[in-house]
Coordinates of C-alpha atoms in Angstrom, one line a residue:
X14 CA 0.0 0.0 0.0
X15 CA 1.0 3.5 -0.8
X16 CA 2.4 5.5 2.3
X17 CA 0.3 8.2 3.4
X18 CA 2.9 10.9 2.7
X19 CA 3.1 9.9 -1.1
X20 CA -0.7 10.6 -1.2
X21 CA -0.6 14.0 0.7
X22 CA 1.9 14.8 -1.7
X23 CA -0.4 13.9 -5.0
X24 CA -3.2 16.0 -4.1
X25 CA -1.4 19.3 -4.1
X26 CA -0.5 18.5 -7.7
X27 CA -2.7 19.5 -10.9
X28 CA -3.9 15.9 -12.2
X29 CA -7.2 14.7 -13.8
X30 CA -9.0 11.8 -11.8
X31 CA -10.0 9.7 -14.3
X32 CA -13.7 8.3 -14.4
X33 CA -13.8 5.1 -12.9
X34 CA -15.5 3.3 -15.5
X35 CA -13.0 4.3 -18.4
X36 CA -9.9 2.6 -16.7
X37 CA -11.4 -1.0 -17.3
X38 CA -11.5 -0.7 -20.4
X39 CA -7.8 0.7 -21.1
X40 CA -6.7 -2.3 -19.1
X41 CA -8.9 -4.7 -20.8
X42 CA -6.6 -3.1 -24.1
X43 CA -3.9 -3.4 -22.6
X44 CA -4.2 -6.7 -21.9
X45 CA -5.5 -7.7 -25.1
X46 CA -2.4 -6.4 -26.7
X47 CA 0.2 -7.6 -24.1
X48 CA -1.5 -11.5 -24.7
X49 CA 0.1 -11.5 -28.4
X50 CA 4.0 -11.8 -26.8
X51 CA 2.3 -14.1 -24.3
X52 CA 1.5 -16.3 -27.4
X53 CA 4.5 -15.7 -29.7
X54 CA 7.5 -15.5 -27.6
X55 CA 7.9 -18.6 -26.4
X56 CA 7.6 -20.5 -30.1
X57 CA 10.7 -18.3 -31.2
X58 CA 12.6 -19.1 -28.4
X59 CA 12.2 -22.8 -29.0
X60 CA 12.3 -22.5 -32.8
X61 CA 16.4 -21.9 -32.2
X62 CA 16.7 -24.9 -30.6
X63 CA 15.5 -26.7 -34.1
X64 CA 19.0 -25.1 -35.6
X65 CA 22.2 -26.8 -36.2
X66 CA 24.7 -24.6 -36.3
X67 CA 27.2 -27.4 -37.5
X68 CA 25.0 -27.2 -40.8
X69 CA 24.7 -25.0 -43.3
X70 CA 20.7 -25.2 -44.4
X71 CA 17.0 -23.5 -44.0
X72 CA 14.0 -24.6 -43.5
X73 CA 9.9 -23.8 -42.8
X74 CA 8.3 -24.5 -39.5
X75 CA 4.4 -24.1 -38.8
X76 CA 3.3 -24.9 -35.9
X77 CA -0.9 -24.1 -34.8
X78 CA -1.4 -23.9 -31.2
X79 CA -5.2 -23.7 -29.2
X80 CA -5.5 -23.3 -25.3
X81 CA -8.4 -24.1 -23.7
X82 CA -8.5 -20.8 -21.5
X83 CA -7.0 -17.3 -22.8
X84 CA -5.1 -15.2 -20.5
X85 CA -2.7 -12.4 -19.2
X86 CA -0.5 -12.5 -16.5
X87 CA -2.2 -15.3 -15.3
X88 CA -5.6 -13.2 -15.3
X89 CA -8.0 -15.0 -17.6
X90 CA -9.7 -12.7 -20.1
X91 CA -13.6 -13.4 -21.3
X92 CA -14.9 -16.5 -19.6
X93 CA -13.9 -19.9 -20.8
X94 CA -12.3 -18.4 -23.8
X95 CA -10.1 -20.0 -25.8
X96 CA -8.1 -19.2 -28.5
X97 CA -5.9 -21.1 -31.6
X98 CA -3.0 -19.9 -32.9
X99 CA -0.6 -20.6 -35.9
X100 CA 3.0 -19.7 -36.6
X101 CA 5.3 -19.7 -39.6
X102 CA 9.2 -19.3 -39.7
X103 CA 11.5 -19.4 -42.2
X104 CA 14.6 -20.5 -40.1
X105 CA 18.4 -20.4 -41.5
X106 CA 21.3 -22.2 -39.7
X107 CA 22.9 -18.8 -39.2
X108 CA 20.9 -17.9 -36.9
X109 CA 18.8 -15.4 -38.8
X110 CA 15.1 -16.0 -39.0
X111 CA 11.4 -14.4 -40.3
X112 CA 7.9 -15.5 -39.4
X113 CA 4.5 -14.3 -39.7
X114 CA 2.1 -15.7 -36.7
X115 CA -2.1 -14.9 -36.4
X116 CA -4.8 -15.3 -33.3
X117 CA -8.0 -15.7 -33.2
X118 CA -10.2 -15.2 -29.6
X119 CA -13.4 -17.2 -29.3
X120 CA -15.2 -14.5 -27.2
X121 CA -13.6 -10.8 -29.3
X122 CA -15.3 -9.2 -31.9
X123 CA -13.5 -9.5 -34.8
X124 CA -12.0 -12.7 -33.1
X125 CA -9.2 -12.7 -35.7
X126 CA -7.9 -9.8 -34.4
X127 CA -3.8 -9.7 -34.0
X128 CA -1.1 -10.4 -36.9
X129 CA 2.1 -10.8 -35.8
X130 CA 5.2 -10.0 -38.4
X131 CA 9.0 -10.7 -36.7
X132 CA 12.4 -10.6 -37.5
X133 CA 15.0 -11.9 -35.5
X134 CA 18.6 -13.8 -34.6
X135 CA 19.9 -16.0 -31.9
X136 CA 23.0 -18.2 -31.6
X137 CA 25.3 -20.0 -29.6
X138 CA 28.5 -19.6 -28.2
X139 CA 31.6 -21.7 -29.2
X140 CA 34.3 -23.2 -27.3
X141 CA 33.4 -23.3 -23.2
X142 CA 30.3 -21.4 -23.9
X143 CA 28.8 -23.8 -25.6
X144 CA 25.4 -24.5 -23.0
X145 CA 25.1 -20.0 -23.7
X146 CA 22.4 -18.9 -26.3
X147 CA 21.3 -15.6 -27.1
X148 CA 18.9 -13.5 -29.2
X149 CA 17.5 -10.9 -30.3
X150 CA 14.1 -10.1 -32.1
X151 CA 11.9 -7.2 -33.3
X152 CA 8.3 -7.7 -34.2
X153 CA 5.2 -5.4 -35.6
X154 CA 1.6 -6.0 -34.5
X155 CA -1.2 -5.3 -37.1
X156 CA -5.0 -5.5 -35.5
X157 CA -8.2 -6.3 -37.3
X158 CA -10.8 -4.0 -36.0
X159 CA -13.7 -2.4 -37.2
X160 CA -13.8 0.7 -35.0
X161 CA -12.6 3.8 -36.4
X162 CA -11.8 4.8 -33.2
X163 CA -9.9 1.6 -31.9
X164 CA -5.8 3.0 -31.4
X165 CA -3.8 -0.2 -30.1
X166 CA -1.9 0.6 -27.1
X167 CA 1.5 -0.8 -28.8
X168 CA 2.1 -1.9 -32.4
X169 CA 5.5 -3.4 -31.8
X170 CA 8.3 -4.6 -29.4
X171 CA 12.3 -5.8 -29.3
X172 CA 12.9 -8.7 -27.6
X173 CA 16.0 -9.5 -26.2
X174 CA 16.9 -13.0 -24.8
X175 CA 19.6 -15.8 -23.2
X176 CA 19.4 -19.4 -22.2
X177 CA 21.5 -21.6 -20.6
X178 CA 21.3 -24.9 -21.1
X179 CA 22.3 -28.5 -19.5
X180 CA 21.6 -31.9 -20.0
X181 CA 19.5 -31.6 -16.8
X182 CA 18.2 -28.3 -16.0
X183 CA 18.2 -25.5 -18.5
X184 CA 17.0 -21.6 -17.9
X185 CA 16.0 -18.6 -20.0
X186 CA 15.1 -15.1 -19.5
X187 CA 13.6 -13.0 -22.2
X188 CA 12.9 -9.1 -22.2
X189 CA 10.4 -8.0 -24.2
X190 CA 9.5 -3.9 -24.6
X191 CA 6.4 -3.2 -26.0
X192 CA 6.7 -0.3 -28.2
X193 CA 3.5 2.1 -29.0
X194 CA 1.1 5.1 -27.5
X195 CA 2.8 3.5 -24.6
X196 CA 6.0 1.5 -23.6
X197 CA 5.7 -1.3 -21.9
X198 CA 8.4 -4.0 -20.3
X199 CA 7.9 -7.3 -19.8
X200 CA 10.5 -10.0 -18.1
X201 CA 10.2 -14.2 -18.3
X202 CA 12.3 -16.4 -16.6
X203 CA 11.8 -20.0 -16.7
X204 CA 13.3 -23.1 -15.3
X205 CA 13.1 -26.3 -17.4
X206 CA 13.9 -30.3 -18.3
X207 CA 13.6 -32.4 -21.2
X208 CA 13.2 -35.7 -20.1
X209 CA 13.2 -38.2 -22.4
X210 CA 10.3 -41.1 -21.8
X211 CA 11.0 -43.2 -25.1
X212 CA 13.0 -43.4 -28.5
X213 CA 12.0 -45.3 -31.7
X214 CA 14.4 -44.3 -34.4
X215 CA 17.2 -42.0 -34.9
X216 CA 14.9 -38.8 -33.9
X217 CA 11.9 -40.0 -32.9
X218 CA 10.8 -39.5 -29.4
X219 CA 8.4 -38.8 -26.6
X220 CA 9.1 -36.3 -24.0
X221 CA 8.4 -35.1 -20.8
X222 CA 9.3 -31.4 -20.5
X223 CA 8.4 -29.8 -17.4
X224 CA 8.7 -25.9 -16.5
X225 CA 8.6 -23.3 -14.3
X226 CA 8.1 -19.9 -15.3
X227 CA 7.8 -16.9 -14.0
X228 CA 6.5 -13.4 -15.5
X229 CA 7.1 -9.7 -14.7
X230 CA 5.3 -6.8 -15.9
X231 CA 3.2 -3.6 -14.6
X232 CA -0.1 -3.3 -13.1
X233 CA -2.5 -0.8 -13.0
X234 CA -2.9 -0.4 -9.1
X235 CA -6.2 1.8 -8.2
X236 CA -6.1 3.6 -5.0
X237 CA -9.1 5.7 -3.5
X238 CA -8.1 8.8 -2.0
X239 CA -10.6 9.7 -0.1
X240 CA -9.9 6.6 2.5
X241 CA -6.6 8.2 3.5
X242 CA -8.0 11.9 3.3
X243 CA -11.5 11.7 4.7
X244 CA -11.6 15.5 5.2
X245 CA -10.6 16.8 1.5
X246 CA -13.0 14.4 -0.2
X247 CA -16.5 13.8 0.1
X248 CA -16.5 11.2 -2.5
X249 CA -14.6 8.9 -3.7
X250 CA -11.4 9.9 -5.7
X251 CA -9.9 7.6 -7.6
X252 CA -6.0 7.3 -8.5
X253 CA -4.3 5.2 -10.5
X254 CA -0.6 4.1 -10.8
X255 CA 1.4 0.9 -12.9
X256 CA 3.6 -0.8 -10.7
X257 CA 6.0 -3.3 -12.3
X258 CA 7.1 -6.7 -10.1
X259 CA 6.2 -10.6 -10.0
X260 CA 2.6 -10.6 -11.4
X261 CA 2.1 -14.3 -12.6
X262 CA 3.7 -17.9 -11.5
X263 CA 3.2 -20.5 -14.5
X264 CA 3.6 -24.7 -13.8
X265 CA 3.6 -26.4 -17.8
X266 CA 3.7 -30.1 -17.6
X267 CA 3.9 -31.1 -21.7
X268 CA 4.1 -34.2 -23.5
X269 CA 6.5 -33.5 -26.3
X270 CA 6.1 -36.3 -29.1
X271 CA 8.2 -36.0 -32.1
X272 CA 7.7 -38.0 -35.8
X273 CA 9.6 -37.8 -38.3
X274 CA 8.8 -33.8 -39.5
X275 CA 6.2 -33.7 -37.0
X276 CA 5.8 -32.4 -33.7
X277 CA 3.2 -32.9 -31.3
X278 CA 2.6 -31.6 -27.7
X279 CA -0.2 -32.1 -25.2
X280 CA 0.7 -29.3 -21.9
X281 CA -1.5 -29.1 -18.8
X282 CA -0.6 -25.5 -17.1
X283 CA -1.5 -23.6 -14.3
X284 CA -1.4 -20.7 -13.1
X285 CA -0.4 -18.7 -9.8
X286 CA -1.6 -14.7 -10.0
X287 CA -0.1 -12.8 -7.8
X288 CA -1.6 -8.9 -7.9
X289 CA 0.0 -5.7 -6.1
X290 CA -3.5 -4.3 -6.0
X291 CA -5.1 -5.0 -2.9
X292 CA -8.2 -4.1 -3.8
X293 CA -8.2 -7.4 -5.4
X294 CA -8.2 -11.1 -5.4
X295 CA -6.8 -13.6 -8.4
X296 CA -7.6 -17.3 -8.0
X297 CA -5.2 -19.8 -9.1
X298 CA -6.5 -21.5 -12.7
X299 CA -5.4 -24.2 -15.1
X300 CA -5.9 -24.6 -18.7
X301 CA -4.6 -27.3 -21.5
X302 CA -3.1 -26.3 -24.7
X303 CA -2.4 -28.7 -27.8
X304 CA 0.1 -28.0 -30.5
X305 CA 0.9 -29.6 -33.6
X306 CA 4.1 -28.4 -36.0
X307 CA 6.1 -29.5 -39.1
X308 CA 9.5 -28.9 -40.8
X309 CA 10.1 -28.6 -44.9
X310 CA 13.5 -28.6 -45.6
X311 CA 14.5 -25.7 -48.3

């Protein structure tokens, strides 16, 4: 909670209180917009672990995704919605790579609503640093909306990346600033093992790949004034401040079944809100999301 001396401090300064019910809906936005990295990220950070650097080649990789329950942050948004997803990436042994990725929200009208168009390049170290990755990645949001009056909140971001990886535990961390009428930054770090179950073949295999992950990013705290100052305000006064920390705790449990080009995976997930506004309450959720991809060699 804000101390009381930060308050007294506010009112003697020339700001607008916002109406109440107009702050929703520039979170909802928000939120809406943030949800794209949510989906996107994490497929270009694996897509680099498809690369062999040893080789010089390119190739295609699609990959559709649906998740049973759509959120941010761990905060669901719409009830019961899901969503489906599909990527493509043109990937080059170099390092370098392109891909052009769409959503579509069961419960948004338009719910095709988000295309996503990124460039980017990651590679390993050489020598000791071998278990060292790192990348970096720009990407431009276009929206499908029929308001004339609809302004996204932010219409790209740079990514910026590095794993570290073992035979039994690996880790990453991704920065990701959102770029727009507003900037935004979000963090990732996640904890995770590949754990192989069975293998038929050369490269076929099923694994188990469990992961920890946790996500950092602002939050639009609400504070009532008129609580702390009973004597300046007769009503309630409303003001509202981001505050950036530890917003969501995510537990993936996937099934990772690979076939020749074809990849497969089956991922129960939950998640663990945690909210800096104490005016409110998140309960912990869980959701299952299925994903399906293939390779063409060039």
């Amino acid at each position: 909670m804000k101390k009381l001396a930060c308050l007294v401090c506010l009112v003697g300064m020339n700001w607008v209180t916002l109406a109440q019910k107009e702050i929703p809906f520039d979170i909802q936005e928000s939120r809406i917009d943030s949800v794209i990295n949510d989906l996107f990220l994490e497929e270009e950070v694996d897509l680099l672990g498809l690369v062999k650097e040893t080789n010089n080649y390119q190739f295609l990789y699609w990959r559709a995704n649906y998740d049973s329950k759509t959120f941010y942050a761990g905060r669901e948004i719409g009830f019961d919605q899901y969503n489906l997803s599909s990527q493509l990436f043109y990937l080059h042994s170099m390092g370098f790579y392109a891909g052009l990725a769409g959503a579509w929200y069961s419960d948004l009208d338009p719910g095709y609503r988000t295309t996503v168009l990124s460039f980017g390049y990651g590679k390993g170290l050489k020598n000791k640093l071998k278990f060292l990755r790192y990348r970096a990645s720009f990407d431009l949001f276009f929206y499908n909306n029929n308001d004339p009056d609809f302004e996204p909140v932010y219409t790209s971001s740079l990514n910026l990346g590095a794993s570290l990886k073992s035979k039994i535990v690996s880790s990453r961390f991704d920065a990701t600033f959102l770029l727009g009428k507003e900037i935004g930054t979000q963090l990732n770090w996640d904890i995770y093992s590949k754990i192989t179950l069975l293998k038929f073949g050369k490269y076929n295999k099923l694994q188990f790949e469990p992961e920890i992950s946790f996500f950092f990013g602002s939050e639009t705290v609400e504070y009532d004034l008129s609580t702390y100052l009973q004597d300046q305000f007769d009503e309630p006064t409303y003001y509202y401040e981001d505050v950036f920390g530890l917003l969501n705790t995510q537990l993936a449990l996937p099934l990772s079944l690979s076939v020749g080009s074809f990849d497969f995976e089956l991922t129960w997930k939950k998640n663990l809100p945690r909210t800096m506004d104490y005016a409110y309450d998140y309960d912990d959720s869980s959701f299952i999301s299925f994903s399906v991809g293939y390779i063409f060699n060039l």
